[in-house]
mmCIF file of C-alpha atoms and ligand atoms in Angstrom:
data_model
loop_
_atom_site.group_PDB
_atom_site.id
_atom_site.type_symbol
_atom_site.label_atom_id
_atom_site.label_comp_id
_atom_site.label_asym_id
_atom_site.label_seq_id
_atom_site.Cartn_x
_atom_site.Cartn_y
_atom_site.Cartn_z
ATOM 1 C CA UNK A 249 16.615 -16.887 -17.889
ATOM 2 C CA UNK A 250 16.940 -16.832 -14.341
ATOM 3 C CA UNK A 251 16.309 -12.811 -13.227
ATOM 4 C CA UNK A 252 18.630 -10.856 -11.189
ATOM 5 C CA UNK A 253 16.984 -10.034 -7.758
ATOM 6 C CA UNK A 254 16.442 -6.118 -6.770
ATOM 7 C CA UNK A 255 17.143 -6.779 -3.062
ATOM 8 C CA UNK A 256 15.687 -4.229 -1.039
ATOM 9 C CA UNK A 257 17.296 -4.802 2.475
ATOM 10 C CA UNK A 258 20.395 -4.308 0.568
ATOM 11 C CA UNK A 259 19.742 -1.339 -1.416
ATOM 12 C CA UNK A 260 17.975 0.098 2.021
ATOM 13 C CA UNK A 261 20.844 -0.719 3.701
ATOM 14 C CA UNK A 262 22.838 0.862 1.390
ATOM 15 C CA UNK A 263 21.038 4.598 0.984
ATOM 16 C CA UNK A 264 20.450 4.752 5.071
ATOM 17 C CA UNK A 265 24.267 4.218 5.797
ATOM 18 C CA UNK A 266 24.112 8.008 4.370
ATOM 19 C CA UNK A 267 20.900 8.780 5.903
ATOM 20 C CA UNK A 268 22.340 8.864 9.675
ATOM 21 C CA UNK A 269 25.642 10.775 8.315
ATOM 22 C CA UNK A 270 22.423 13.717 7.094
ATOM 23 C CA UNK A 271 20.756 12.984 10.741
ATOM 24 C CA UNK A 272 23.895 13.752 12.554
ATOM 25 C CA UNK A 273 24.861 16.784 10.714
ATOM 26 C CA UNK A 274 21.373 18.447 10.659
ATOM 27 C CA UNK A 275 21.441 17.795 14.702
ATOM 28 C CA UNK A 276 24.628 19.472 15.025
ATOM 29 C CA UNK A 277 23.255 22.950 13.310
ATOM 30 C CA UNK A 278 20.680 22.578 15.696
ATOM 31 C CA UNK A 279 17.774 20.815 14.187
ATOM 32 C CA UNK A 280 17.437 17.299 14.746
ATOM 33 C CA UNK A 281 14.836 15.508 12.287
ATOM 34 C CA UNK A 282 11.716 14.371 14.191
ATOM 35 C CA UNK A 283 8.749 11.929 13.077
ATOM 36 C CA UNK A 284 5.465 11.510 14.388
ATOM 37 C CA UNK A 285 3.689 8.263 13.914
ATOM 38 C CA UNK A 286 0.141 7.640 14.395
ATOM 39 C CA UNK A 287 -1.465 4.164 14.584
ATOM 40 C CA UNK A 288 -5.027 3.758 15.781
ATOM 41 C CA UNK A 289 -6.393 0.173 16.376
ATOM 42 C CA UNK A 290 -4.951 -3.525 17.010
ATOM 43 C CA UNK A 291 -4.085 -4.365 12.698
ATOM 44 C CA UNK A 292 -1.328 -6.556 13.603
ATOM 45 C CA UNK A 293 0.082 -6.007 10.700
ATOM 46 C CA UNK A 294 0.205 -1.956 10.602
ATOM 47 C CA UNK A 295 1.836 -2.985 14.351
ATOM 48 C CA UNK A 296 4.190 -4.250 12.599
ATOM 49 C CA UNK A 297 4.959 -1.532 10.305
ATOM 50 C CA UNK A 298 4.521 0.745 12.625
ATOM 51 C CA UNK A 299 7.443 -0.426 14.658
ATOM 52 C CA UNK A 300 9.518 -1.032 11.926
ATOM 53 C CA UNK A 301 9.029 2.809 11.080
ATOM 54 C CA UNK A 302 10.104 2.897 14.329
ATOM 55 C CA UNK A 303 13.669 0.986 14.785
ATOM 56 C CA UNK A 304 14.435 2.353 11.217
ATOM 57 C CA UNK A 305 14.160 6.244 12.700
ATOM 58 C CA UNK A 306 16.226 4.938 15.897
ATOM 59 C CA UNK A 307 18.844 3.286 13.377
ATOM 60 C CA UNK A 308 19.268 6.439 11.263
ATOM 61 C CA UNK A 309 19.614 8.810 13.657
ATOM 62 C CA UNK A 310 16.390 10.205 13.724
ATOM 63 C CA UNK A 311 14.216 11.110 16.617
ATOM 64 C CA UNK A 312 10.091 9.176 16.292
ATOM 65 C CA UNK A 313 7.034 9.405 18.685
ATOM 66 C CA UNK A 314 4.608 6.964 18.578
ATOM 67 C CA UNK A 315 0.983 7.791 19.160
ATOM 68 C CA UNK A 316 -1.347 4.822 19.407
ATOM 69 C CA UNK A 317 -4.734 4.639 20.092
ATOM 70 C CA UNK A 318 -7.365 2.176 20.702
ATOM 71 C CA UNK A 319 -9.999 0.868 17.413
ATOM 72 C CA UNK A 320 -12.814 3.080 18.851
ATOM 73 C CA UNK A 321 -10.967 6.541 19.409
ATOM 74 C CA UNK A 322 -13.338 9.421 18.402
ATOM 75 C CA UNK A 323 -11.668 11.093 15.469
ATOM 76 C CA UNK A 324 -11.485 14.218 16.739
ATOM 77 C CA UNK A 325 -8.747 12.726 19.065
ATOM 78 C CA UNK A 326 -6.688 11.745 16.669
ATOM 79 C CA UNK A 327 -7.355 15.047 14.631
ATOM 80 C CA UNK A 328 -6.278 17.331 17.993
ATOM 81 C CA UNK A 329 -3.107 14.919 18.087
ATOM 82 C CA UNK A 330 -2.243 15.927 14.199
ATOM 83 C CA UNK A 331 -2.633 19.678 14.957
ATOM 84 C CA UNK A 332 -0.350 19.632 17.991
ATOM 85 C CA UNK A 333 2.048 17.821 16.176
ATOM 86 C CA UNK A 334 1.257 20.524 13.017
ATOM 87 C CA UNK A 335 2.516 22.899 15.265
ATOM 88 C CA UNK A 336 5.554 21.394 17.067
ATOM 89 C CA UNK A 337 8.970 22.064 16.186
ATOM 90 C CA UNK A 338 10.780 18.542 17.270
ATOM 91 C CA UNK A 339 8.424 17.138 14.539
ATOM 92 C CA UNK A 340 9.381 17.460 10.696
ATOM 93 C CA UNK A 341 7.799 14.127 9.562
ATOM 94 C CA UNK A 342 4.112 13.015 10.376
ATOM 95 C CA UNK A 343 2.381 9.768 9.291
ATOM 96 C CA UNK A 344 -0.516 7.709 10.004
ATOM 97 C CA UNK A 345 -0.832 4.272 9.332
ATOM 98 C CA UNK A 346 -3.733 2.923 6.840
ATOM 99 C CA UNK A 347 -5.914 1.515 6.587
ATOM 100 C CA UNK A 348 -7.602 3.624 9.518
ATOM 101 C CA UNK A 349 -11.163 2.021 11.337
ATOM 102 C CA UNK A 350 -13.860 2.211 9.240
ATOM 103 C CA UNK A 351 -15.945 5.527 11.438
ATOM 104 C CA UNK A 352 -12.729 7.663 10.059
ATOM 105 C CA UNK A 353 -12.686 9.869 6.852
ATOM 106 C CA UNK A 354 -9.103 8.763 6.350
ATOM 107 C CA UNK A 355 -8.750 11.288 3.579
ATOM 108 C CA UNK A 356 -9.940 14.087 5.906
ATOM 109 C CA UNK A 357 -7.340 12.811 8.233
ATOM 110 C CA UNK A 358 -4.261 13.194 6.062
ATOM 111 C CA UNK A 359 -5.917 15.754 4.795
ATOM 112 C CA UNK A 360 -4.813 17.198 8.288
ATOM 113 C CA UNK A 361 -1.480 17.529 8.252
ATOM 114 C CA UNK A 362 0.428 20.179 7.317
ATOM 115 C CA UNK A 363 1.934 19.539 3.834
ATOM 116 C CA UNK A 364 5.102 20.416 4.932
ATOM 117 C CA UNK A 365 5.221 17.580 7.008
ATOM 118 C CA UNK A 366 3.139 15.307 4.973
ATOM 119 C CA UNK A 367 6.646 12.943 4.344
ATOM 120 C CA UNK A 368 4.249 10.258 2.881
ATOM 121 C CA UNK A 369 2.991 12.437 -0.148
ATOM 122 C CA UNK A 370 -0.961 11.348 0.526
ATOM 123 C CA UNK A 371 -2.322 14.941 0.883
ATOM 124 C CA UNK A 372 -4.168 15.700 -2.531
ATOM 125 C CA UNK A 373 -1.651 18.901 -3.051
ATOM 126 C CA UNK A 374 1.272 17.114 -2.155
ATOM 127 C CA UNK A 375 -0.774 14.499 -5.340
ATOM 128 C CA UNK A 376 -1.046 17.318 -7.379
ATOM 129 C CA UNK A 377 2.476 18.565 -7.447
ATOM 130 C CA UNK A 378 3.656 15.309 -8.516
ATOM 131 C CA UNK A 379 1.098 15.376 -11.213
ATOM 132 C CA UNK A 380 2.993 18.614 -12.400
ATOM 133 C CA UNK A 381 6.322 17.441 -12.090
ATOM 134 C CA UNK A 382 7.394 19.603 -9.465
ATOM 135 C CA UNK A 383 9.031 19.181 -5.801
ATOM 136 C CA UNK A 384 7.031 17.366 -4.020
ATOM 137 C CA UNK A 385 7.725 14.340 -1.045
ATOM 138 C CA UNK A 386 6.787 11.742 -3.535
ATOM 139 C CA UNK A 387 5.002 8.669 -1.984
ATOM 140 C CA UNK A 388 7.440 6.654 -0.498
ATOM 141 C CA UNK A 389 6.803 3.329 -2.196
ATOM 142 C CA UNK A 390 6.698 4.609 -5.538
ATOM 143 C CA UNK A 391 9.686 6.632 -4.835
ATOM 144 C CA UNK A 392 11.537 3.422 -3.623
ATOM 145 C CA UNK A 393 10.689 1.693 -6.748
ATOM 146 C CA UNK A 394 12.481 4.285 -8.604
ATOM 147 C CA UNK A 395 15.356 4.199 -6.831
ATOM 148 C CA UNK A 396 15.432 0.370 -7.436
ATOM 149 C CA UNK A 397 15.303 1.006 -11.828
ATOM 150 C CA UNK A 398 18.358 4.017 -10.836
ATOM 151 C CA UNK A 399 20.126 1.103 -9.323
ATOM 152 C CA UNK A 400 19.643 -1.678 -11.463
ATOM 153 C CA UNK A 401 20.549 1.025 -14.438
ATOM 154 C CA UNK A 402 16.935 0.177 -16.342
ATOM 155 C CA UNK A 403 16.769 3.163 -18.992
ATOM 156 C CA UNK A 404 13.037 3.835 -18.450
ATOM 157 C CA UNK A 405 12.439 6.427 -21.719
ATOM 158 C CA UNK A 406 10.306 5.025 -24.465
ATOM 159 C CA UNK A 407 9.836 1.899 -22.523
ATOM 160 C CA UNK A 408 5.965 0.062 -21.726
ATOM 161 C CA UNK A 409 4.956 -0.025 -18.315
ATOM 162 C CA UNK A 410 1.965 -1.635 -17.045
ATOM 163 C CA UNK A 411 1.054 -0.903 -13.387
ATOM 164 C CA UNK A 412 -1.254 -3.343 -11.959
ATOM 165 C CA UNK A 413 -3.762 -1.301 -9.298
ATOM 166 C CA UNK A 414 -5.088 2.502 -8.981
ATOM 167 C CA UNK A 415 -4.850 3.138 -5.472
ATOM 168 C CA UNK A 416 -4.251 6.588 -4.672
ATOM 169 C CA UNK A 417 -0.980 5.631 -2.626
ATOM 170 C CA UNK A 418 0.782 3.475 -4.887
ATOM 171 C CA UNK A 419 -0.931 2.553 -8.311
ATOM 172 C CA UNK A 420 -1.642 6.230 -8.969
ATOM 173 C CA UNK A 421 1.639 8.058 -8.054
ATOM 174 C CA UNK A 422 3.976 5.056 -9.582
ATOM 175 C CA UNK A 423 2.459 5.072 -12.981
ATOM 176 C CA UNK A 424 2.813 9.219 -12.202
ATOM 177 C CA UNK A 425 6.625 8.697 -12.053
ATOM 178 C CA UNK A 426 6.623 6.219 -14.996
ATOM 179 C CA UNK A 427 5.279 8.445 -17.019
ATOM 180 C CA UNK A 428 7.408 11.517 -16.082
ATOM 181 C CA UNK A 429 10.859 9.284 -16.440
ATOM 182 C CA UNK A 430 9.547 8.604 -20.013
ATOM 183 C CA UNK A 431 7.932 5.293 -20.154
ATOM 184 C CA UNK A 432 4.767 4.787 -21.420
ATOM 185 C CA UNK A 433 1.987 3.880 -19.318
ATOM 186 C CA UNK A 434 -0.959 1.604 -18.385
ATOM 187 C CA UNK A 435 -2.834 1.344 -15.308
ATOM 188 C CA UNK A 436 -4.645 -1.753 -14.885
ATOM 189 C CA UNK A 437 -7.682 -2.646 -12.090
ATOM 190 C CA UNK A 438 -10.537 -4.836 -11.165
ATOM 191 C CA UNK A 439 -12.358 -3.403 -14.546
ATOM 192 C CA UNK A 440 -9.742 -3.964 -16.780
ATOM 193 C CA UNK A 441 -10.340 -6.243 -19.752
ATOM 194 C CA UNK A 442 -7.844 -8.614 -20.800
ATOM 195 C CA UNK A 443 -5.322 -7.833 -17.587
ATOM 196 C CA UNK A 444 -2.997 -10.401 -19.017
ATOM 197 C CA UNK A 445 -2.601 -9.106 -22.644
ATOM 198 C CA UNK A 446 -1.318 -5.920 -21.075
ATOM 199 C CA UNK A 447 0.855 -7.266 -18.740
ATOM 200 C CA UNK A 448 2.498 -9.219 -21.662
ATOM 201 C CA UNK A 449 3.642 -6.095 -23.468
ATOM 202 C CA UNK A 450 5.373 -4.551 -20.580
ATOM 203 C CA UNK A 451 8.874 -4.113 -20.196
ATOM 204 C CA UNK A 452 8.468 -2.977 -16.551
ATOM 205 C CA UNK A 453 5.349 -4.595 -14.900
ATOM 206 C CA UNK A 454 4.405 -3.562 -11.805
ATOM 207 C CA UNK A 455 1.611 -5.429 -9.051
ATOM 208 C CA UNK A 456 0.168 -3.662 -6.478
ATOM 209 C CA UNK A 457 -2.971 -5.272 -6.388
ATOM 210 C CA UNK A 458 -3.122 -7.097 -2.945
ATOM 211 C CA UNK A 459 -3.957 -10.725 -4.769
ATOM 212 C CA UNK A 460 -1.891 -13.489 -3.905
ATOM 213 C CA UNK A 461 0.595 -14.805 -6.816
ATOM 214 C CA UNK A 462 -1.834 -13.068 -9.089
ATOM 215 C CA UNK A 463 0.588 -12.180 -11.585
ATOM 216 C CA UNK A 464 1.811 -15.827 -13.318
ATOM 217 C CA UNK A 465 4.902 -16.169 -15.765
ATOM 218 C CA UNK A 466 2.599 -16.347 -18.825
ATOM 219 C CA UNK A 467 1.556 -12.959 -18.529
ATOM 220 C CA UNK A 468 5.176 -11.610 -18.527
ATOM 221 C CA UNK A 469 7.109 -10.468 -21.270
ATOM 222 C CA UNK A 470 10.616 -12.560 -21.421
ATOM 223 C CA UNK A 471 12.956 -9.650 -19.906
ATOM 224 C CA UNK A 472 10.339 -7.765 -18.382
ATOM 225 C CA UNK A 473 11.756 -5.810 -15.350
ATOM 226 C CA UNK A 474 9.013 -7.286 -12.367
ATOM 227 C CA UNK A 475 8.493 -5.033 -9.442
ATOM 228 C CA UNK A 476 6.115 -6.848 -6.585
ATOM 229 C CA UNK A 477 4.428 -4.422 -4.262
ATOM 230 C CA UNK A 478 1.765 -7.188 -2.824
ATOM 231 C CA UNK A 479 2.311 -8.106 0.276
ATOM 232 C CA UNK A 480 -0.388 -10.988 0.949
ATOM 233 C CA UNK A 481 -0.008 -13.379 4.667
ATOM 234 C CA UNK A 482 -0.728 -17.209 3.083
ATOM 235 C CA UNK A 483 -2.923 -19.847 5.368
ATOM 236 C CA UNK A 484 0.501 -21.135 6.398
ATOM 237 C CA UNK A 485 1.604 -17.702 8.277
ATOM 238 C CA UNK A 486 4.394 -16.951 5.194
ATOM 239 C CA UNK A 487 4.435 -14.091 3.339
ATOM 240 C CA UNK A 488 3.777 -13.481 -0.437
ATOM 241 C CA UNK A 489 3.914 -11.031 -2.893
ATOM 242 C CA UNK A 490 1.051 -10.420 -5.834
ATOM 243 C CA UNK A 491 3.474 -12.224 -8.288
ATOM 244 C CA UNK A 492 4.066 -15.803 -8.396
ATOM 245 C CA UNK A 493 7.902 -15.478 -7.479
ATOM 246 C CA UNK A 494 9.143 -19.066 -8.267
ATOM 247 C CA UNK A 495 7.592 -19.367 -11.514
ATOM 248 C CA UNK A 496 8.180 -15.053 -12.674
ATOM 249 C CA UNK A 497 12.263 -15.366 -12.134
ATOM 250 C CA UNK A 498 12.579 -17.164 -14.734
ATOM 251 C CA UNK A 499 10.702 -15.146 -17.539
ATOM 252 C CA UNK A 500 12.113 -11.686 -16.038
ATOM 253 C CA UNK A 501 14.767 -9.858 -15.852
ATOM 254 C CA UNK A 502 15.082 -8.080 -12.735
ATOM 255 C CA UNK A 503 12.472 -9.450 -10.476
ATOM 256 C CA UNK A 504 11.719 -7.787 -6.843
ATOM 257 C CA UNK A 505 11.487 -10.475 -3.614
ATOM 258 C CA UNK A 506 8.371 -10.232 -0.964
ATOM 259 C CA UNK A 507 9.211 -10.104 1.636
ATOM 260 C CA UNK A 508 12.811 -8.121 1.213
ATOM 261 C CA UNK A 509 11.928 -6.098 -1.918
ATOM 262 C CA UNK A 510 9.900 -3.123 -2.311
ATOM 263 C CA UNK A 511 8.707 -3.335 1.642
ATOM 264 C CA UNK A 512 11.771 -2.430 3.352
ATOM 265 C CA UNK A 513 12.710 0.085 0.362
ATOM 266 C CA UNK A 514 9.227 2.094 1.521
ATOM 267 C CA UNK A 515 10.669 2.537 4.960
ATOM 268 C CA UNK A 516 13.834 3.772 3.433
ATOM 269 C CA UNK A 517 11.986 6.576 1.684
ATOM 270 C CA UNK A 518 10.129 7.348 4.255
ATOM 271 C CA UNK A 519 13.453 8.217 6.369
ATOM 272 C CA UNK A 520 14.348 10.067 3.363
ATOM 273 C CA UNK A 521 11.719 12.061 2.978
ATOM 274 C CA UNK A 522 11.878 12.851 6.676
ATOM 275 C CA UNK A 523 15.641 14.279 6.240
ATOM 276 C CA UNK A 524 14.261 16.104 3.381
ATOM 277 C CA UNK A 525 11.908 17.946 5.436
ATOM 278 C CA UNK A 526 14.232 18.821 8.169
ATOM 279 C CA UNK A 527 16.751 20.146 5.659
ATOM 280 C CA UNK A 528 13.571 22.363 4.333
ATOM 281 C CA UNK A 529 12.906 23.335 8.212
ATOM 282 C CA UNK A 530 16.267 24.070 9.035
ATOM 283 C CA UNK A 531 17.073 26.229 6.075
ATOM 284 C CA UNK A 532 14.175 28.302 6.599
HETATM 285 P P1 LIG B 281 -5.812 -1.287 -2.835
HETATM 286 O O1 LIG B 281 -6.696 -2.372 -2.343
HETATM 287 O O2 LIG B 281 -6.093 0.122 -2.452
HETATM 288 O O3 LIG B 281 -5.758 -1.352 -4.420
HETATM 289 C C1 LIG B 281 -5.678 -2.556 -5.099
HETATM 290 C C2 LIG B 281 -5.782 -2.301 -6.575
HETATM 291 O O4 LIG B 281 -5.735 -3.561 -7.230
HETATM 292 C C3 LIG B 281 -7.078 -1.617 -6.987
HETATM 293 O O5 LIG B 281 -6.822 -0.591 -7.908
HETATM 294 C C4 LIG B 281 -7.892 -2.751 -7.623
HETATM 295 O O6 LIG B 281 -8.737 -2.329 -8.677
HETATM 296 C C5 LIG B 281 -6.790 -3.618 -8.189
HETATM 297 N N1 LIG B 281 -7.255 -4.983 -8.350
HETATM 298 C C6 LIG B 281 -7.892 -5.767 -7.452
HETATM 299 N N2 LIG B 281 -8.200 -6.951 -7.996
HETATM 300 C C7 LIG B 281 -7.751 -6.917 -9.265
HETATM 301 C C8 LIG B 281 -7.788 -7.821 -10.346
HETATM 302 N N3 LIG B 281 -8.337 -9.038 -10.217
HETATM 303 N N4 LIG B 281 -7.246 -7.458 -11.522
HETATM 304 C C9 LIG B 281 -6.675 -6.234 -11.667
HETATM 305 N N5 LIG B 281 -6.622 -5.318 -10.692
HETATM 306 C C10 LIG B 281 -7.157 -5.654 -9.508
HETATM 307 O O7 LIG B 281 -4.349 -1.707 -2.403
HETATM 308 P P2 LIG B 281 -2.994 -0.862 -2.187
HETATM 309 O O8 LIG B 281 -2.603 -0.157 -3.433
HETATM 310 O O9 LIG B 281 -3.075 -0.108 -0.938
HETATM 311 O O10 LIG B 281 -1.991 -2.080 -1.951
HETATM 312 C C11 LIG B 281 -1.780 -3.087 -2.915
HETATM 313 C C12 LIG B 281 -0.882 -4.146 -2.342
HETATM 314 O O11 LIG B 281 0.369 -3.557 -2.030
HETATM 315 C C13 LIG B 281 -1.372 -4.748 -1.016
HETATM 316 O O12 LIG B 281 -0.972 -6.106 -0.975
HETATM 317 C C14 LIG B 281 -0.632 -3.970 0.051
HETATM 318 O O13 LIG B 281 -0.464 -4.699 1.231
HETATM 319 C C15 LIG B 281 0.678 -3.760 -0.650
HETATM 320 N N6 LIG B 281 1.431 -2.597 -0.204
HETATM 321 C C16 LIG B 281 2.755 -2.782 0.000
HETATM 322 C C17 LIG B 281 3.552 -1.740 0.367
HETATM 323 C C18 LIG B 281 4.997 -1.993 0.534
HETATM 324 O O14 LIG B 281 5.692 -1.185 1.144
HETATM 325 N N7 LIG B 281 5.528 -3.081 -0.008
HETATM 326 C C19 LIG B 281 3.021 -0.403 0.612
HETATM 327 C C20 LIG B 281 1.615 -0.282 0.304
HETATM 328 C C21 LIG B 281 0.859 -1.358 -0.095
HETATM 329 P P3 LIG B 281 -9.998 -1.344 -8.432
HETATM 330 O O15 LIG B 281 -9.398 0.025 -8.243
HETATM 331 O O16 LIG B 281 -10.786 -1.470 -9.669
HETATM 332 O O17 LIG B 281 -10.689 -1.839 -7.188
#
């Protein structure tokens, strides 16, 4: 079997072309959607990110500030920064990039920001209302893994899924939705015993573990929908997800690229959760 490939630039591509047609209108009743992104220290990577965040806003009609500060800013600064931006109207979106220096409380930080404008879902009540099943922003790479399965047309009721990694930001909320579109759920980690006889009963098997090619074709279930979170940088500069790609496409069925997967479908729900919260703003 040689899996069909959830392309995220594609799929991105395709849900922002109605993203700036949302942007244009909400500017033209008055309120144009605004985020605020905060990025302390040199993590070349979370540069990266960051200005992909960035040129994404810019693309879809949306207006960003950047905020950037050096590895050793007190917290306090950055805290004063959040509550301005708490408070200011142009601003409907804020996020700061993780992983945050190690002399921050990172959970005090997004802790911070108003939950109306916590667009990445990491606040614990923004946590808990996805817990309950109510209207939340959902986490945006979570919630652009779903929108891959609503693409692709996998029926996700009744169905194993095996999520690879707890972390409160992806791990934890995607096994969250799982479980509320009907599937039935495992969450695997460092402590789990036997990793690979789970992963070989899933039907949807997701890695977001941060271990290079972790996840080899023998511990996936012929058919199994693969969705690769990872994103690991290999001694040679390349990029590489937590699944070894090569070998996985041709045990799965739908099987998710890195980079060009789940990564730029993140960004794409971040916009969207952005728009979301000016629509909120400008309707109240
Ligand atoms: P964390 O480091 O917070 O979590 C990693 C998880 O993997 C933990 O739950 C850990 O278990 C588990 N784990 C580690 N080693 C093993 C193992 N040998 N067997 C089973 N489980 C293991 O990472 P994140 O969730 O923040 O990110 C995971 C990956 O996803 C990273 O590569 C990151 O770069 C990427 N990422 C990609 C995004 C995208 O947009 N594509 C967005 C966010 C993250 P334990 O809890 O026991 O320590």
């Amino acid at each position: 079997m040689t899996a069909q490939l959830l392309d995220g630039n594609a799929l991105g591509q395709k849900l922002r072309a109605g993203f700036k047609q949302k942007a244009e209108e909400l500017a033209a009743q008055g309120t144009r959607p605004g985020l605020a992104v905060i990025l302390v220290g040199g993590d070349q990577a979370s540069q990266v990110y960051v200005r992909n965040k960035v040129n994404a806003c810019a693309q879809a009609g949306i207006h960003s500030e950047k905020y950037s500060y050096d590895d050793d800013v007190a917290p306090q600064v950055v805290l004063d920064k959040i509550a301005a931006l708490n408070a200011d109207p142009k601003i409907h979106g804020i996020l700061v990039q993780l992983p945050l220096p190690k002399h921050f409380d990172a959970d005090a930080v997004l802790e911070a920001i108003a939950p109306e404008k916590d667009v990445d879902g990491f606040r614990a009540e923004n946590v808990g209302a996805l817990v309950q099943g109510q209207a939340c922003f959902i986490p945006c790479t979570p919630y652009g893994v779903m929108k891959f399965f609503e693409e692709a047309g996998v029926n996700l009721k009744g169905k194993e899924a095996v999520v690879v990694g707890r972390s409160n930001i992806v791990g934890k909320p995607m096994a969250m939705l799982l479980m509320h579109a009907g599937a039935t759920v495992t969450v695997c980690h460092s402590q789990t015993r036997d990793l690979k006889g789970h992963c070989q009963r899933a039907d949807i098997l997701v890695a977001a573990i941060g271990k290079p090619k972790m996840i080899t074709c023998d511990m996936i279930k012929p058919g199994a929908v693969v969705i690769d979170v990872g994103i690991n940088r290999q001694p040679d500069g390349k990029l590489c997800g937590d699944v070894d790609f090569d070998s996985a496409k041709d045990v799965a069925s739908f099987i998710t690229p890195v980079p060009g997967g789940v990564g730029p479908m993140t960004i794409t729900m971040l916009l969207a959760n952005t728009l979301e919260s000016a629509e909120r703003f400008a309707s109240t």
